[in-house]
Amino acid sequence: MDKNPFKPPFSPTIKLVFFSTLLLLSIIAYVIINDKIESGQWTAETHEFVDLSCCEYEELENDRIKLTVPGDYAGNATTQEQLNETAKELGYESIILNENGSVTYTITNDQHKEMLDNLRTGINQTLNAMIGSEDYNKITAIEPNDDFTYIKVSLSSKDINYKNSMSMIQFKTYHLLYSAFNGTPDADLNVEYYNKEGELVLKLGPEDIN
C-alpha cells in the first residue's frame, strides 16, 4: 500500500474520502476545513484564515530543502513519535514537531515536487467537485493556475449571487494550503468571476481577499 499522504487514489464519485484513511499530516487540516465549509460552520464573516507567519523554506546542500508549515496543517493529535514513523515510511530525512506547534520537513527536492504535484491534484479534484454542485449550482468551470494564485470562475448566470460568491472561502483556504507547502506563504490570490456571456462580473484581488 502506498502510504504517501499526498498521493491519493481518486474516484470521480468520492470526494476526499481517501484522506481520512492515511497518515495525513497537512491533509488532516484539509478535510477539517472542507467539512466545516460544507456544514456552514465557517463563513466569510467569522472564519479567520490560518496564520502562515511560521512558514519557512530553505534550500540545503545535496538537493534538499527544509520546509516549515503551520501546526494547523499537521493535525491536532500529531506527536513526534508519529512523525518519526511517518518520515521513515515516506523516506523523508526528518519531520520535526516544533515547540510552537509548526512542523518542519527535511526532504529532497524530488520529494517536495511529488508532494506539491499530489497536493495540486487533490485540490483540483475538490474544485472540480464544486462545479454544478448544490451549493455552487451556477458555477460551470473553475480554472486555477498551477500555484493557485489565480482562479477563473465561469458562471451560467448573468450575475454572481451570494451563494456562489461564498466559493471564495474555499479558494482562499486551498490557496493558503498550497502556498504553505510551496514555500511561498506571501503569495497573493486573485479571483475573477465571468458570467454566461463571458463578461467579467467580479474581480477580487489581495486587498479584497486578505
mmCIF file of C-alpha atoms in Angstrom:
data_model
loop_
_atom_site.group_PDB
_atom_site.id
_atom_site.type_symbol
_atom_site.label_atom_id
_atom_site.label_comp_id
_atom_site.label_asym_id
_atom_site.label_seq_id
_atom_site.Cartn_x
_atom_site.Cartn_y
_atom_site.Cartn_z
ATOM 1 C CA MET A 1 0.000 0.000 0.000
ATOM 2 C CA ASP A 2 1.321 3.448 -0.952
ATOM 3 C CA LYS A 3 1.413 5.411 2.317
ATOM 4 C CA ASN A 4 2.313 8.782 0.765
ATOM 5 C CA PRO A 5 -0.368 11.127 2.193
ATOM 6 C CA PHE A 6 -0.032 13.405 -0.831
ATOM 7 C CA LYS A 7 -0.715 10.664 -3.393
ATOM 8 C CA PRO A 8 -4.456 9.890 -3.237
ATOM 9 C CA PRO A 9 -6.306 7.218 -5.279
ATOM 10 C CA PHE A 10 -9.044 9.407 -6.739
ATOM 11 C CA SER A 11 -12.596 8.341 -7.613
ATOM 12 C CA PRO A 12 -14.902 10.713 -9.524
ATOM 13 C CA THR A 13 -17.774 9.914 -7.168
ATOM 14 C CA ILE A 14 -15.968 10.090 -3.832
ATOM 15 C CA LYS A 15 -14.628 13.447 -2.658
ATOM 16 C CA LEU A 16 -11.779 13.427 -0.145
ATOM 17 C CA VAL A 17 -12.733 10.083 1.457
ATOM 18 C CA PHE A 18 -9.213 8.750 0.982
ATOM 19 C CA PHE A 19 -7.756 11.480 3.202
ATOM 20 C CA SER A 20 -9.299 10.002 6.349
ATOM 21 C CA THR A 21 -7.668 6.572 5.840
ATOM 22 C CA LEU A 22 -3.979 7.532 5.772
ATOM 23 C CA LEU A 23 -1.372 9.173 7.991
ATOM 24 C CA LEU A 24 -2.348 12.565 6.699
ATOM 25 C CA LEU A 25 -0.226 15.394 8.121
ATOM 26 C CA SER A 26 -1.364 18.520 6.254
ATOM 27 C CA ILE A 27 -4.312 16.776 4.623
ATOM 28 C CA ILE A 28 -5.984 16.292 8.015
ATOM 29 C CA ALA A 29 -6.491 20.040 8.118
ATOM 30 C CA TYR A 30 -7.676 19.905 4.502
ATOM 31 C CA VAL A 31 -10.519 17.548 5.431
ATOM 32 C CA ILE A 32 -11.440 19.500 8.580
ATOM 33 C CA ILE A 33 -11.544 22.732 6.587
ATOM 34 C CA ASN A 34 -13.661 21.189 3.853
ATOM 35 C CA ASP A 35 -16.106 19.620 6.331
ATOM 36 C CA LYS A 36 -16.564 22.922 8.167
ATOM 37 C CA ILE A 37 -17.149 24.785 4.927
ATOM 38 C CA GLU A 38 -19.735 22.279 3.724
ATOM 39 C CA SER A 39 -21.528 22.221 7.093
ATOM 40 C CA GLY A 40 -21.726 26.013 7.155
ATOM 41 C CA GLN A 41 -19.588 26.342 10.302
ATOM 42 C CA TRP A 42 -17.193 28.699 8.527
ATOM 43 C CA THR A 43 -18.412 31.862 6.847
ATOM 44 C CA ALA A 44 -16.721 34.826 5.235
ATOM 45 C CA GLU A 45 -17.564 36.884 8.325
ATOM 46 C CA THR A 46 -16.408 34.505 11.048
ATOM 47 C CA HIS A 47 -13.552 32.486 9.591
ATOM 48 C CA GLU A 48 -10.013 33.533 10.465
ATOM 49 C CA PHE A 49 -7.621 32.021 7.987
ATOM 50 C CA VAL A 50 -4.527 30.099 9.013
ATOM 51 C CA ASP A 51 -1.540 32.203 10.099
ATOM 52 C CA LEU A 52 1.372 31.414 7.776
ATOM 53 C CA SER A 53 3.917 33.566 9.635
ATOM 54 C CA CYS A 54 5.788 30.472 10.829
ATOM 55 C CA CYS A 55 6.330 29.209 7.268
ATOM 56 C CA GLU A 56 9.930 28.869 6.164
ATOM 57 C CA TYR A 57 11.560 27.494 3.031
ATOM 58 C CA GLU A 58 15.307 26.900 2.998
ATOM 59 C CA GLU A 59 17.393 25.292 0.272
ATOM 60 C CA LEU A 60 20.039 22.946 1.650
ATOM 61 C CA GLU A 61 23.034 21.254 0.089
ATOM 62 C CA ASN A 62 22.710 17.987 -1.842
ATOM 63 C CA ASP A 63 19.364 18.956 -3.446
ATOM 64 C CA ARG A 64 17.483 19.038 -0.140
ATOM 65 C CA ILE A 65 15.081 21.541 1.388
ATOM 66 C CA LYS A 66 13.823 22.390 4.857
ATOM 67 C CA LEU A 67 10.149 23.346 4.871
ATOM 68 C CA THR A 68 8.166 24.576 7.896
ATOM 69 C CA VAL A 69 4.362 24.735 7.818
ATOM 70 C CA PRO A 70 1.728 25.690 10.441
ATOM 71 C CA GLY A 71 0.560 23.202 13.032
ATOM 72 C CA ASP A 72 -2.968 23.622 11.629
ATOM 73 C CA TYR A 73 -1.723 21.559 8.694
ATOM 74 C CA ALA A 74 -0.335 18.784 10.883
ATOM 75 C CA GLY A 75 -3.395 17.584 12.814
ATOM 76 C CA ASN A 76 -4.195 18.121 16.478
ATOM 77 C CA ALA A 77 -3.137 14.666 17.662
ATOM 78 C CA THR A 78 0.285 14.634 15.958
ATOM 79 C CA THR A 79 3.213 13.568 18.153
ATOM 80 C CA GLN A 80 6.929 13.438 17.387
ATOM 81 C CA GLU A 81 6.790 9.651 17.571
ATOM 82 C CA GLN A 82 4.095 9.576 14.903
ATOM 83 C CA LEU A 83 6.041 11.979 12.720
ATOM 84 C CA ASN A 84 9.217 9.890 13.082
ATOM 85 C CA GLU A 85 7.338 6.824 11.932
ATOM 86 C CA THR A 86 5.776 8.693 9.030
ATOM 87 C CA ALA A 87 9.138 10.108 7.944
ATOM 88 C CA LYS A 88 10.572 6.590 7.937
ATOM 89 C CA GLU A 89 7.670 5.208 5.901
ATOM 90 C CA LEU A 90 7.874 8.031 3.340
ATOM 91 C CA GLY A 91 11.638 8.034 3.110
ATOM 92 C CA TYR A 92 11.902 11.617 4.377
ATOM 93 C CA GLU A 93 15.076 12.684 6.173
ATOM 94 C CA SER A 94 13.024 14.045 9.079
ATOM 95 C CA ILE A 95 9.706 15.571 10.161
ATOM 96 C CA ILE A 96 10.073 17.650 13.323
ATOM 97 C CA LEU A 97 7.312 18.937 15.607
ATOM 98 C CA ASN A 98 8.437 22.368 16.812
ATOM 99 C CA GLU A 99 7.636 23.973 20.172
ATOM 100 C CA ASN A 100 5.184 26.416 18.562
ATOM 101 C CA GLY A 101 3.259 23.517 17.004
ATOM 102 C CA SER A 102 4.578 24.016 13.490
ATOM 103 C CA VAL A 103 6.087 21.107 11.577
ATOM 104 C CA THR A 104 9.425 21.102 9.741
ATOM 105 C CA TYR A 105 10.148 18.683 6.891
ATOM 106 C CA THR A 106 13.663 17.955 5.648
ATOM 107 C CA ILE A 107 13.226 16.288 2.268
ATOM 108 C CA THR A 108 14.779 16.102 -1.177
ATOM 109 C CA ASN A 109 13.767 18.439 -3.984
ATOM 110 C CA ASP A 110 12.180 15.488 -5.781
ATOM 111 C CA GLN A 111 10.115 14.574 -2.703
ATOM 112 C CA HIS A 112 8.962 18.178 -2.422
ATOM 113 C CA LYS A 113 7.954 18.223 -6.083
ATOM 114 C CA GLU A 114 5.981 14.997 -5.622
ATOM 115 C CA MET A 115 4.319 16.449 -2.517
ATOM 116 C CA LEU A 116 3.215 19.539 -4.471
ATOM 117 C CA ASP A 117 2.118 17.543 -7.532
ATOM 118 C CA ASN A 118 -0.157 15.333 -5.481
ATOM 119 C CA LEU A 119 -1.458 18.187 -3.333
ATOM 120 C CA ARG A 120 -2.268 20.079 -6.544
ATOM 121 C CA THR A 121 -4.141 17.034 -7.847
ATOM 122 C CA GLY A 122 -6.153 16.804 -4.613
ATOM 123 C CA ILE A 123 -7.129 20.466 -4.659
ATOM 124 C CA ASN A 124 -8.114 20.333 -8.324
ATOM 125 C CA GLN A 125 -10.251 17.264 -7.616
ATOM 126 C CA THR A 126 -12.092 19.211 -4.915
ATOM 127 C CA LEU A 127 -12.548 22.287 -7.109
ATOM 128 C CA ASN A 128 -13.954 20.110 -9.893
ATOM 129 C CA ALA A 129 -16.446 18.614 -7.440
ATOM 130 C CA MET A 130 -17.717 22.121 -6.646
ATOM 131 C CA ILE A 131 -18.765 22.725 -10.261
ATOM 132 C CA GLY A 132 -22.555 22.460 -10.607
ATOM 133 C CA SER A 133 -22.952 21.168 -7.047
ATOM 134 C CA GLU A 134 -25.948 22.037 -4.875
ATOM 135 C CA ASP A 135 -24.032 24.804 -3.114
ATOM 136 C CA TYR A 136 -22.492 26.203 -6.284
ATOM 137 C CA ASN A 137 -25.041 25.295 -8.932
ATOM 138 C CA LYS A 138 -24.305 28.332 -11.121
ATOM 139 C CA ILE A 139 -20.592 27.594 -11.426
ATOM 140 C CA THR A 140 -19.761 25.897 -14.748
ATOM 141 C CA ALA A 141 -15.963 25.971 -14.623
ATOM 142 C CA ILE A 142 -13.144 26.640 -12.153
ATOM 143 C CA GLU A 143 -9.737 27.178 -13.752
ATOM 144 C CA PRO A 144 -6.803 27.757 -11.382
ATOM 145 C CA ASN A 145 -3.215 28.282 -12.394
ATOM 146 C CA ASP A 146 -0.577 25.813 -11.231
ATOM 147 C CA ASP A 147 0.219 27.515 -7.922
ATOM 148 C CA PHE A 148 -3.346 28.628 -7.067
ATOM 149 C CA THR A 149 -2.511 32.326 -7.133
ATOM 150 C CA TYR A 150 -5.139 32.949 -9.833
ATOM 151 C CA ILE A 151 -8.537 31.300 -10.285
ATOM 152 C CA LYS A 152 -11.004 31.964 -13.107
ATOM 153 C CA VAL A 153 -14.636 31.056 -12.354
ATOM 154 C CA SER A 154 -17.284 30.766 -15.084
ATOM 155 C CA LEU A 155 -20.995 31.093 -14.281
ATOM 156 C CA SER A 156 -24.175 30.008 -16.058
ATOM 157 C CA SER A 157 -25.964 33.082 -14.719
ATOM 158 C CA LYS A 158 -25.861 36.726 -15.739
ATOM 159 C CA ASP A 159 -24.574 37.870 -12.353
ATOM 160 C CA ILE A 160 -22.962 36.306 -9.303
ATOM 161 C CA ASN A 161 -25.179 35.633 -6.300
ATOM 162 C CA TYR A 162 -24.230 35.424 -2.621
ATOM 163 C CA LYS A 163 -24.250 31.635 -2.543
ATOM 164 C CA ASN A 164 -21.731 31.304 -5.359
ATOM 165 C CA SER A 165 -19.603 34.157 -4.054
ATOM 166 C CA MET A 166 -19.070 32.058 -0.916
ATOM 167 C CA SER A 167 -16.850 29.827 -3.045
ATOM 168 C CA MET A 168 -14.171 32.385 -2.198
ATOM 169 C CA ILE A 169 -13.786 30.783 1.243
ATOM 170 C CA GLN A 170 -12.704 27.515 -0.336
ATOM 171 C CA PHE A 171 -10.488 29.206 -2.904
ATOM 172 C CA LYS A 172 -8.714 31.124 -0.156
ATOM 173 C CA THR A 173 -8.303 28.031 2.007
ATOM 174 C CA TYR A 174 -6.763 25.901 -0.750
ATOM 175 C CA HIS A 175 -4.571 28.809 -1.856
ATOM 176 C CA LEU A 176 -3.174 29.072 1.684
ATOM 177 C CA LEU A 177 -2.661 25.320 1.969
ATOM 178 C CA TYR A 178 -0.754 25.098 -1.313
ATOM 179 C CA SER A 179 1.250 28.255 -0.614
ATOM 180 C CA ALA A 180 2.386 26.883 2.745
ATOM 181 C CA PHE A 181 3.779 23.710 1.186
ATOM 182 C CA ASN A 182 5.115 25.570 -1.846
ATOM 183 C CA GLY A 183 7.257 27.730 0.426
ATOM 184 C CA THR A 184 5.534 30.909 -0.783
ATOM 185 C CA PRO A 185 3.352 31.998 2.178
ATOM 186 C CA ASP A 186 3.289 35.629 0.997
ATOM 187 C CA ALA A 187 1.798 34.770 -2.386
ATOM 188 C CA ASP A 188 -1.342 36.717 -3.292
ATOM 189 C CA LEU A 189 -4.603 35.309 -4.629
ATOM 190 C CA ASN A 190 -6.634 36.845 -7.456
ATOM 191 C CA VAL A 191 -10.057 35.508 -8.434
ATOM 192 C CA GLU A 192 -12.215 36.535 -11.392
ATOM 193 C CA TYR A 193 -15.858 35.571 -11.988
ATOM 194 C CA TYR A 194 -17.249 35.619 -15.543
ATOM 195 C CA ASN A 195 -20.947 35.406 -16.472
ATOM 196 C CA LYS A 196 -22.519 33.241 -19.179
ATOM 197 C CA GLU A 197 -21.742 35.907 -21.801
ATOM 198 C CA GLY A 198 -18.076 35.751 -20.851
ATOM 199 C CA GLU A 199 -18.151 39.180 -19.202
ATOM 200 C CA LEU A 200 -16.142 39.876 -16.058
ATOM 201 C CA VAL A 201 -18.682 40.459 -13.253
ATOM 202 C CA LEU A 202 -16.449 40.298 -10.157
ATOM 203 C CA LYS A 203 -12.714 40.671 -9.692
ATOM 204 C CA LEU A 204 -11.155 40.091 -6.278
ATOM 205 C CA GLY A 205 -7.525 40.839 -5.512
ATOM 206 C CA PRO A 206 -5.354 40.669 -2.379
ATOM 207 C CA GLU A 207 -6.901 43.827 -0.969
ATOM 208 C CA ASP A 208 -10.357 42.195 -1.161
ATOM 209 C CA ILE A 209 -9.447 38.686 -0.048
ATOM 210 C CA ASN A 210 -6.803 39.082 2.667
#
